[in-house]
């Protein structure tokens, strides 16, 4: 795939999207709020919440549009919304205006991500999608790190508009590399990718919904559970906590490469189930760890498990969407489910910590991973889920 220009263009779009998020939304935006406009300390959290909620809510709308208008029109609208949001920030030096601008940026980013997944599904048959989404995960991690690094370098600049100008350039680059993927919309009620067997797209979507919800509930709740465990119960400093979690980063990269490249249609659910079993065991070890050394031991298999599961889940998402008559609508719906999982997971863990204890909250995440494993392994035996669409050569 790395020798195919169309795939490299999509990876360039992924890099630009996540670099912009790392630079503006996660990175420099916080410094801007606190140091430039002197906003209350709660505003960075509000901004990230606005970004996440808008991205989740607009996904079904974007999916609906995918089935009715040309992708090129959505790409142009996406770039325009992101650019407008950045222009508003540099034009009006205000914390309240910034929150509204972040909503526009989120709108643009959400539509762009729908295009990325739509194109990946359209140009890669099922057996290629695991490798494609594994590459996407690796590029995404590198891009986010790059954006955060740029934010750190520009954090003390007196020219506070420069980082947002860099964000504008990234938004423009995203549109430029995505526009070659433009094509005609699918006719409503028809899809050339429907299965030729007795496979049931509705059942496939139901299973994918549960898998996606569980995966993002687990991954998003880890920060909510591990931060108080490391800093309060284990009494680690931020530097010590970073060293303890470093094996997870290496494990995640290895997991994405190893399991993503080996993910095949019909075997994804079993693969995901085994990975979640490994994750549940690793999280349980972390929950009872007496010190940072034991936590680091558990972090390595946890990184391997969740890093390996990420491309498997993304490939399953694309499989389920492409099996539908209206694949854009299905894709938007599954993105919405992803957002719900990201909210529900931390909320559940927060309640568990509040009612019982921090270690119980982390053990709750282990229970979530075990439940996801049971669900995936149980449904992997359904033969009608093995074939979703006929294999076809990539274009």
CSV table of C-alpha atoms in Angstrom, one decimal:
chain,number,residue,atom,x,y,z
A,1,UNK,CA,0.0,0.0,0.0
A,2,UNK,CA,2.9,2.4,0.7
A,3,UNK,CA,3.7,2.3,-3.0
A,4,UNK,CA,0.2,3.5,-4.0
A,5,UNK,CA,-0.1,7.3,-4.3
A,6,UNK,CA,-3.8,7.3,-3.4
A,7,UNK,CA,-3.0,5.6,0.0
A,8,UNK,CA,-0.2,8.0,0.7
A,9,UNK,CA,-2.5,11.0,0.1
A,10,UNK,CA,-4.9,9.6,2.6
A,11,UNK,CA,-2.1,9.1,5.1
A,12,UNK,CA,-1.0,12.7,4.5
A,13,UNK,CA,-4.6,13.9,5.3
A,14,UNK,CA,-4.5,11.8,8.5
A,15,UNK,CA,-1.2,13.5,9.5
A,16,UNK,CA,-2.5,17.0,8.8
A,17,UNK,CA,-5.8,16.4,10.7
A,18,UNK,CA,-4.1,15.1,13.8
A,19,UNK,CA,-1.3,17.5,13.7
A,20,UNK,CA,-3.8,20.3,13.7
A,21,UNK,CA,-5.7,18.8,16.6
A,22,UNK,CA,-2.4,18.3,18.6
A,23,UNK,CA,-1.3,21.9,17.8
A,24,UNK,CA,-4.5,23.9,18.2
A,25,UNK,CA,-7.1,21.9,20.2
A,26,UNK,CA,-4.9,20.0,22.7
A,27,UNK,CA,-1.7,22.0,22.7
A,28,UNK,CA,-1.5,25.7,22.0
A,29,UNK,CA,-5.2,26.4,22.6
A,30,UNK,CA,-4.8,25.8,26.3
A,31,UNK,CA,-1.9,28.2,26.5
A,32,UNK,CA,-3.9,30.8,24.5
A,33,UNK,CA,-6.8,30.6,26.9
A,34,UNK,CA,-4.7,30.8,30.1
A,35,UNK,CA,-1.9,33.1,29.1
A,36,UNK,CA,-3.2,35.3,26.3
A,37,UNK,CA,-6.9,35.9,27.1
A,38,UNK,CA,-6.6,35.1,30.9
A,39,UNK,CA,-9.6,32.8,30.9
A,40,UNK,CA,-10.6,30.8,34.0
A,41,UNK,CA,-8.6,27.6,34.5
A,42,UNK,CA,-11.7,25.5,33.6
A,43,UNK,CA,-11.9,26.9,30.1
A,44,UNK,CA,-9.4,24.4,28.5
A,45,UNK,CA,-11.6,21.5,29.7
A,46,UNK,CA,-14.7,23.3,28.4
A,47,UNK,CA,-13.0,23.7,25.0
A,48,UNK,CA,-12.0,20.1,24.7
A,49,UNK,CA,-15.5,19.1,25.7
A,50,UNK,CA,-17.1,21.4,23.1
A,51,UNK,CA,-14.7,19.9,20.5
A,52,UNK,CA,-15.7,16.3,21.4
A,53,UNK,CA,-19.5,16.9,21.7
A,54,UNK,CA,-19.7,18.8,18.3
A,55,UNK,CA,-17.7,16.1,16.6
A,56,UNK,CA,-20.0,13.4,17.9
A,57,UNK,CA,-23.3,15.3,17.1
A,58,UNK,CA,-22.4,16.3,13.6
A,59,UNK,CA,-21.2,12.8,12.5
A,60,UNK,CA,-24.7,11.5,11.6
A,61,UNK,CA,-25.3,14.6,9.5
A,62,UNK,CA,-22.0,14.3,7.7
A,63,UNK,CA,-22.8,10.6,7.1
A,64,UNK,CA,-26.2,11.5,5.6
A,65,UNK,CA,-24.5,14.0,3.3
A,66,UNK,CA,-21.9,11.5,2.2
A,67,UNK,CA,-24.7,9.5,0.5
A,68,UNK,CA,-26.2,12.5,-1.3
A,69,UNK,CA,-23.5,14.9,-2.4
A,70,UNK,CA,-20.1,14.7,-3.9
A,71,UNK,CA,-17.2,14.1,-1.5
A,72,UNK,CA,-15.4,17.1,-3.0
A,73,UNK,CA,-18.2,19.4,-1.7
A,74,UNK,CA,-17.9,17.9,1.8
A,75,UNK,CA,-14.1,18.3,1.6
A,76,UNK,CA,-14.4,22.0,0.7
A,77,UNK,CA,-17.0,22.6,3.4
A,78,UNK,CA,-14.8,20.9,5.9
A,79,UNK,CA,-11.8,23.1,5.1
A,80,UNK,CA,-13.9,26.2,5.1
A,81,UNK,CA,-15.4,25.5,8.5
A,82,UNK,CA,-12.0,24.8,10.0
A,83,UNK,CA,-10.4,27.9,8.4
A,84,UNK,CA,-13.3,30.0,9.5
A,85,UNK,CA,-12.9,28.8,13.1
A,86,UNK,CA,-9.2,29.7,13.0
A,87,UNK,CA,-9.9,33.1,11.4
A,88,UNK,CA,-12.4,33.9,14.2
A,89,UNK,CA,-9.8,33.1,16.9
A,90,UNK,CA,-7.2,35.4,15.4
A,91,UNK,CA,-9.8,38.2,14.7
A,92,UNK,CA,-11.5,38.3,18.1
A,93,UNK,CA,-9.2,37.9,21.1
A,94,UNK,CA,-11.8,36.4,23.5
A,95,UNK,CA,-12.2,33.2,25.5
A,96,UNK,CA,-16.0,33.0,24.8
A,97,UNK,CA,-15.4,33.5,21.1
A,98,UNK,CA,-12.7,30.8,21.2
A,99,UNK,CA,-15.2,28.2,22.4
A,100,UNK,CA,-17.5,29.0,19.5
A,101,UNK,CA,-14.5,28.8,17.1
A,102,UNK,CA,-13.6,25.4,18.5
A,103,UNK,CA,-17.1,24.2,17.6
A,104,UNK,CA,-16.4,25.3,13.9
A,105,UNK,CA,-13.0,23.6,13.9
A,106,UNK,CA,-14.6,20.4,15.3
A,107,UNK,CA,-17.3,20.6,12.6
A,108,UNK,CA,-14.7,20.8,9.9
A,109,UNK,CA,-12.5,18.0,11.4
A,110,UNK,CA,-15.5,15.7,11.8
A,111,UNK,CA,-16.5,15.9,8.2
A,112,UNK,CA,-12.9,15.4,7.1
A,113,UNK,CA,-12.6,12.2,9.2
A,114,UNK,CA,-15.8,10.9,7.6
A,115,UNK,CA,-14.2,11.4,4.2
A,116,UNK,CA,-11.0,9.6,5.3
A,117,UNK,CA,-12.9,6.5,6.5
A,118,UNK,CA,-15.2,6.6,3.4
A,119,UNK,CA,-12.2,6.6,1.1
A,120,UNK,CA,-10.4,3.9,3.0
A,121,UNK,CA,-13.4,1.7,2.8
A,122,UNK,CA,-14.0,2.4,-0.9
A,123,UNK,CA,-10.4,1.8,-2.0
A,124,UNK,CA,-9.5,-1.2,0.1
A,125,UNK,CA,-11.1,-4.6,0.3
A,126,UNK,CA,-11.8,-6.2,3.6
A,127,UNK,CA,-8.5,-8.1,3.9
A,128,UNK,CA,-6.5,-4.8,3.4
A,129,UNK,CA,-8.4,-2.7,5.9
A,130,UNK,CA,-6.6,-3.9,9.0
A,131,UNK,CA,-3.2,-3.0,7.6
A,132,UNK,CA,-4.6,0.3,6.3
A,133,UNK,CA,-6.1,1.4,9.6
A,134,UNK,CA,-2.9,0.2,11.4
A,135,UNK,CA,-0.9,2.5,9.2
A,136,UNK,CA,-3.4,5.2,10.0
A,137,UNK,CA,-3.0,4.7,13.7
A,138,UNK,CA,0.8,5.0,13.5
A,139,UNK,CA,0.6,8.1,11.4
A,140,UNK,CA,-2.0,9.6,13.7
A,141,UNK,CA,0.2,9.0,16.8
A,142,UNK,CA,3.2,10.6,15.1
A,143,UNK,CA,1.1,13.6,13.9
A,144,UNK,CA,-0.4,14.2,17.3
A,145,UNK,CA,3.0,14.1,18.9
A,146,UNK,CA,4.3,16.5,16.2
A,147,UNK,CA,1.4,18.9,16.8
A,148,UNK,CA,2.0,18.8,20.6
A,149,UNK,CA,5.8,19.4,20.0
A,150,UNK,CA,5.0,22.5,17.9
A,151,UNK,CA,2.7,23.7,20.5
A,152,UNK,CA,5.4,23.4,23.1
A,153,UNK,CA,7.9,25.2,20.9
A,154,UNK,CA,5.4,28.0,20.2
A,155,UNK,CA,4.0,28.2,23.7
A,156,UNK,CA,6.0,31.2,24.7
A,157,UNK,CA,5.9,33.1,21.5
A,158,UNK,CA,4.8,36.7,21.6
A,159,UNK,CA,3.2,36.3,18.2
A,160,UNK,CA,0.2,34.3,19.4
A,161,UNK,CA,-1.4,34.2,16.0
A,162,UNK,CA,1.4,32.1,14.5
A,163,UNK,CA,0.2,28.7,15.8
A,164,UNK,CA,-3.3,29.3,14.5
A,165,UNK,CA,-1.8,30.3,11.1
A,166,UNK,CA,0.0,27.0,11.1
A,167,UNK,CA,-3.3,25.4,11.8
A,168,UNK,CA,-4.8,27.2,8.8
A,169,UNK,CA,-2.0,25.8,6.6
A,170,UNK,CA,-2.7,22.2,7.9
A,171,UNK,CA,-6.4,22.7,7.1
A,172,UNK,CA,-5.6,23.8,3.6
A,173,UNK,CA,-3.2,20.8,3.2
A,174,UNK,CA,-5.9,18.4,4.3
A,175,UNK,CA,-8.3,19.7,1.6
A,176,UNK,CA,-5.5,19.6,-1.1
A,177,UNK,CA,-4.6,15.9,-0.4
A,178,UNK,CA,-8.2,14.8,0.0
A,179,UNK,CA,-9.7,16.4,-3.2
A,180,UNK,CA,-8.2,13.8,-5.5
A,181,UNK,CA,-10.4,11.3,-3.7
A,182,UNK,CA,-13.6,13.0,-5.0
A,183,UNK,CA,-16.2,10.9,-6.7
A,184,UNK,CA,-19.9,10.7,-7.4
A,185,UNK,CA,-22.3,10.1,-4.5
A,186,UNK,CA,-24.0,6.8,-4.1
A,187,UNK,CA,-27.5,6.6,-5.2
A,188,UNK,CA,-29.9,6.3,-2.3
A,189,UNK,CA,-31.0,2.8,-1.6
A,190,UNK,CA,-28.3,1.2,-3.7
A,191,UNK,CA,-24.7,0.2,-3.0
A,192,UNK,CA,-22.3,-1.7,-5.2
A,193,UNK,CA,-20.7,-3.2,-2.1
A,194,UNK,CA,-23.7,-5.2,-0.8
A,195,UNK,CA,-22.9,-8.8,0.0
A,196,UNK,CA,-23.8,-11.5,-2.4
A,197,UNK,CA,-24.4,-14.0,0.4
A,198,UNK,CA,-26.9,-14.3,3.2
A,199,UNK,CA,-24.9,-11.9,5.4
A,200,UNK,CA,-27.1,-9.4,7.3
A,201,UNK,CA,-25.8,-5.9,7.4
A,202,UNK,CA,-28.1,-5.0,10.2
A,203,UNK,CA,-26.6,-7.7,12.4
A,204,UNK,CA,-23.1,-6.7,11.4
A,205,UNK,CA,-23.9,-3.1,12.4
A,206,UNK,CA,-25.2,-4.2,15.8
A,207,UNK,CA,-22.0,-6.1,16.6
A,208,UNK,CA,-19.8,-3.3,15.3
A,209,UNK,CA,-21.8,-0.9,17.5
A,210,UNK,CA,-21.1,-2.8,20.6
A,211,UNK,CA,-17.4,-3.3,19.7
A,212,UNK,CA,-16.8,0.4,19.0
A,213,UNK,CA,-18.7,1.6,22.1
A,214,UNK,CA,-16.8,-0.8,24.3
A,215,UNK,CA,-13.4,0.0,22.8
A,216,UNK,CA,-13.7,3.7,23.2
A,217,UNK,CA,-15.2,3.5,26.6
A,218,UNK,CA,-12.2,1.4,27.7
A,219,UNK,CA,-9.5,3.6,26.2
A,220,UNK,CA,-11.0,7.0,27.2
A,221,UNK,CA,-11.6,5.8,30.8
A,222,UNK,CA,-8.0,4.8,31.3
A,223,UNK,CA,-6.9,8.4,31.9
A,224,UNK,CA,-9.6,8.9,34.4
A,225,UNK,CA,-8.6,5.8,36.3
A,226,UNK,CA,-4.8,5.8,36.0
A,227,UNK,CA,-4.1,9.4,36.8
A,228,UNK,CA,-5.4,9.3,40.4
A,229,UNK,CA,-4.0,5.8,40.9
A,230,UNK,CA,-0.5,6.8,39.9
A,231,UNK,CA,-0.4,10.3,41.5
A,232,UNK,CA,-2.4,9.6,44.7
A,233,UNK,CA,-2.3,5.9,45.6
A,234,UNK,CA,1.2,5.1,44.3
A,235,UNK,CA,2.5,8.6,45.0
A,236,UNK,CA,4.4,8.9,41.8
A,237,UNK,CA,5.6,12.2,40.3
A,238,UNK,CA,4.6,13.2,36.8
A,239,UNK,CA,8.0,12.1,35.5
A,240,UNK,CA,7.9,8.8,37.3
A,241,UNK,CA,4.4,8.2,36.0
A,242,UNK,CA,5.6,8.9,32.5
A,243,UNK,CA,8.4,6.4,32.8
A,244,UNK,CA,6.0,3.8,34.2
A,245,UNK,CA,3.7,4.2,31.2
A,246,UNK,CA,6.4,4.4,28.6
A,247,UNK,CA,6.2,0.6,27.9
A,248,UNK,CA,2.6,1.1,26.9
A,249,UNK,CA,3.6,3.4,24.1
A,250,UNK,CA,6.1,1.0,22.7
A,251,UNK,CA,3.6,-1.9,23.1
A,252,UNK,CA,0.9,0.1,21.3
A,253,UNK,CA,3.1,0.7,18.3
A,254,UNK,CA,4.1,-3.0,18.2
A,255,UNK,CA,0.5,-4.1,18.6
A,256,UNK,CA,-0.8,-1.8,15.8
A,257,UNK,CA,1.8,-3.1,13.4
A,258,UNK,CA,1.6,-6.8,14.3
A,259,UNK,CA,-2.1,-7.3,14.7
A,260,UNK,CA,-3.3,-4.6,12.3
A,261,UNK,CA,-1.3,-6.1,9.4
A,262,UNK,CA,-2.7,-9.6,10.2
A,263,UNK,CA,-6.3,-8.6,10.6
A,264,UNK,CA,-8.5,-10.4,8.0
A,265,UNK,CA,-12.2,-10.3,7.2
A,266,UNK,CA,-14.1,-12.9,9.2
A,267,UNK,CA,-11.5,-13.1,12.0
A,268,UNK,CA,-11.6,-9.6,13.4
A,269,UNK,CA,-14.1,-10.4,16.2
A,270,UNK,CA,-12.0,-13.3,17.5
A,271,UNK,CA,-8.9,-11.3,17.3
A,272,UNK,CA,-10.4,-8.4,19.2
A,273,UNK,CA,-11.8,-10.8,21.9
A,274,UNK,CA,-8.4,-12.2,22.6
A,275,UNK,CA,-6.8,-8.8,22.7
A,276,UNK,CA,-9.4,-7.5,25.2
A,277,UNK,CA,-8.7,-10.6,27.4
A,278,UNK,CA,-5.1,-9.5,27.4
A,279,UNK,CA,-6.1,-6.0,28.2
A,280,UNK,CA,-8.4,-7.0,31.0
A,281,UNK,CA,-5.6,-9.1,32.7
A,282,UNK,CA,-3.1,-6.2,32.3
A,283,UNK,CA,-5.5,-3.6,33.7
A,284,UNK,CA,-6.3,-5.9,36.7
A,285,UNK,CA,-2.6,-6.2,37.4
A,286,UNK,CA,-2.3,-2.4,37.3
A,287,UNK,CA,-5.3,-2.0,39.6
A,288,UNK,CA,-3.6,-4.0,42.3
A,289,UNK,CA,0.0,-2.8,41.6
A,290,UNK,CA,1.8,-1.8,44.8
A,291,UNK,CA,4.4,0.4,43.1
A,292,UNK,CA,5.4,1.9,39.8
A,293,UNK,CA,7.6,-1.1,38.8
A,294,UNK,CA,4.6,-3.5,38.7
A,295,UNK,CA,2.5,-0.8,37.0
A,296,UNK,CA,5.2,-0.6,34.2
A,297,UNK,CA,5.1,-4.4,33.9
A,298,UNK,CA,1.3,-4.3,33.3
A,299,UNK,CA,1.6,-1.3,30.9
A,300,UNK,CA,3.5,-3.2,28.2
A,301,UNK,CA,0.8,-5.9,27.5
A,302,UNK,CA,-1.9,-3.2,27.9
A,303,UNK,CA,-0.3,-1.2,25.2
A,304,UNK,CA,0.0,-4.2,22.9
A,305,UNK,CA,-3.6,-5.2,23.5
A,306,UNK,CA,-5.2,-1.8,23.0
A,307,UNK,CA,-2.8,-0.8,20.2
A,308,UNK,CA,-3.5,-4.0,18.4
A,309,UNK,CA,-7.3,-3.7,18.9
A,310,UNK,CA,-7.4,-0.1,17.5
A,311,UNK,CA,-6.9,-1.0,13.8
A,312,UNK,CA,-9.1,-4.1,14.2
A,313,UNK,CA,-12.0,-2.0,15.6
A,314,UNK,CA,-11.5,0.7,12.8
A,315,UNK,CA,-11.5,-2.0,10.1
A,316,UNK,CA,-14.6,-3.5,11.6
A,317,UNK,CA,-16.2,-0.1,11.6
A,318,UNK,CA,-15.5,0.3,7.9
A,319,UNK,CA,-16.7,-3.3,7.1
A,320,UNK,CA,-20.0,-2.6,8.8
A,321,UNK,CA,-20.5,0.7,7.1
A,322,UNK,CA,-19.7,-0.6,3.6
A,323,UNK,CA,-22.1,-3.5,4.1
A,324,UNK,CA,-25.0,-1.1,4.3
A,325,UNK,CA,-27.1,0.3,1.5
A,326,UNK,CA,-26.4,3.8,2.7
A,327,UNK,CA,-22.8,3.4,3.9
A,328,UNK,CA,-22.4,7.1,4.7
A,329,UNK,CA,-25.4,7.1,7.1
A,330,UNK,CA,-24.0,4.0,8.7
A,331,UNK,CA,-20.5,5.5,9.0
A,332,UNK,CA,-21.9,8.7,10.7
A,333,UNK,CA,-23.9,6.5,13.1
A,334,UNK,CA,-20.9,4.5,14.1
A,335,UNK,CA,-18.9,7.7,14.6
A,336,UNK,CA,-21.7,8.9,16.9
A,337,UNK,CA,-21.4,5.6,18.9
A,338,UNK,CA,-17.7,6.1,19.2
A,339,UNK,CA,-18.3,9.5,20.8
A,340,UNK,CA,-20.9,8.0,23.2
A,341,UNK,CA,-18.4,5.4,24.3
A,342,UNK,CA,-15.8,8.1,25.0
A,343,UNK,CA,-18.2,9.9,27.3
A,344,UNK,CA,-19.7,6.9,29.0
A,345,UNK,CA,-16.5,5.2,29.9
A,346,UNK,CA,-14.9,8.0,32.0
A,347,UNK,CA,-18.3,8.7,33.5
A,348,UNK,CA,-18.7,5.2,34.8
A,349,UNK,CA,-15.2,5.0,36.2
A,350,UNK,CA,-15.6,8.4,37.9
A,351,UNK,CA,-18.8,7.1,39.6
A,352,UNK,CA,-17.0,3.9,40.7
A,353,UNK,CA,-14.1,6.0,42.2
A,354,UNK,CA,-16.5,8.3,43.9
A,355,UNK,CA,-18.6,5.6,45.5
A,356,UNK,CA,-15.8,3.0,46.3
A,357,UNK,CA,-12.2,3.7,45.7
A,358,UNK,CA,-9.6,4.5,43.0
A,359,UNK,CA,-8.4,0.9,42.6
A,360,UNK,CA,-12.0,-0.2,42.3
A,361,UNK,CA,-12.4,2.3,39.5
A,362,UNK,CA,-9.4,0.8,37.6
A,363,UNK,CA,-10.8,-2.7,38.2
A,364,UNK,CA,-14.0,-1.5,36.6
A,365,UNK,CA,-12.1,-0.8,33.4
A,366,UNK,CA,-10.7,-4.3,33.6
A,367,UNK,CA,-14.3,-5.6,33.9
A,368,UNK,CA,-15.3,-3.5,30.8
A,369,UNK,CA,-12.4,-5.1,28.8
A,370,UNK,CA,-13.4,-8.6,30.0
A,371,UNK,CA,-17.1,-7.9,29.0
A,372,UNK,CA,-15.9,-6.7,25.6
A,373,UNK,CA,-13.8,-9.8,25.1
A,374,UNK,CA,-16.8,-12.1,26.0
A,375,UNK,CA,-19.0,-10.2,23.6
A,376,UNK,CA,-16.5,-10.3,20.7
A,377,UNK,CA,-15.6,-14.0,21.2
A,378,UNK,CA,-19.3,-15.1,21.5
A,379,UNK,CA,-20.4,-13.3,18.3
A,380,UNK,CA,-17.3,-14.3,16.3
A,381,UNK,CA,-18.9,-17.8,15.9
A,382,UNK,CA,-21.8,-16.5,13.9
A,383,UNK,CA,-21.1,-17.7,10.3
A,384,UNK,CA,-23.2,-15.0,8.7
A,385,UNK,CA,-20.8,-12.4,10.0
A,386,UNK,CA,-17.9,-14.0,8.2
A,387,UNK,CA,-18.6,-12.5,4.8
A,388,UNK,CA,-19.8,-8.9,4.4
A,389,UNK,CA,-18.9,-8.0,0.9
A,390,UNK,CA,-17.2,-9.8,-1.9
A,391,UNK,CA,-13.5,-9.2,-2.2
A,392,UNK,CA,-12.5,-7.0,-5.1
A,393,UNK,CA,-9.2,-5.7,-6.4
A,394,UNK,CA,-8.2,-2.3,-5.0
A,395,UNK,CA,-8.3,0.7,-7.3
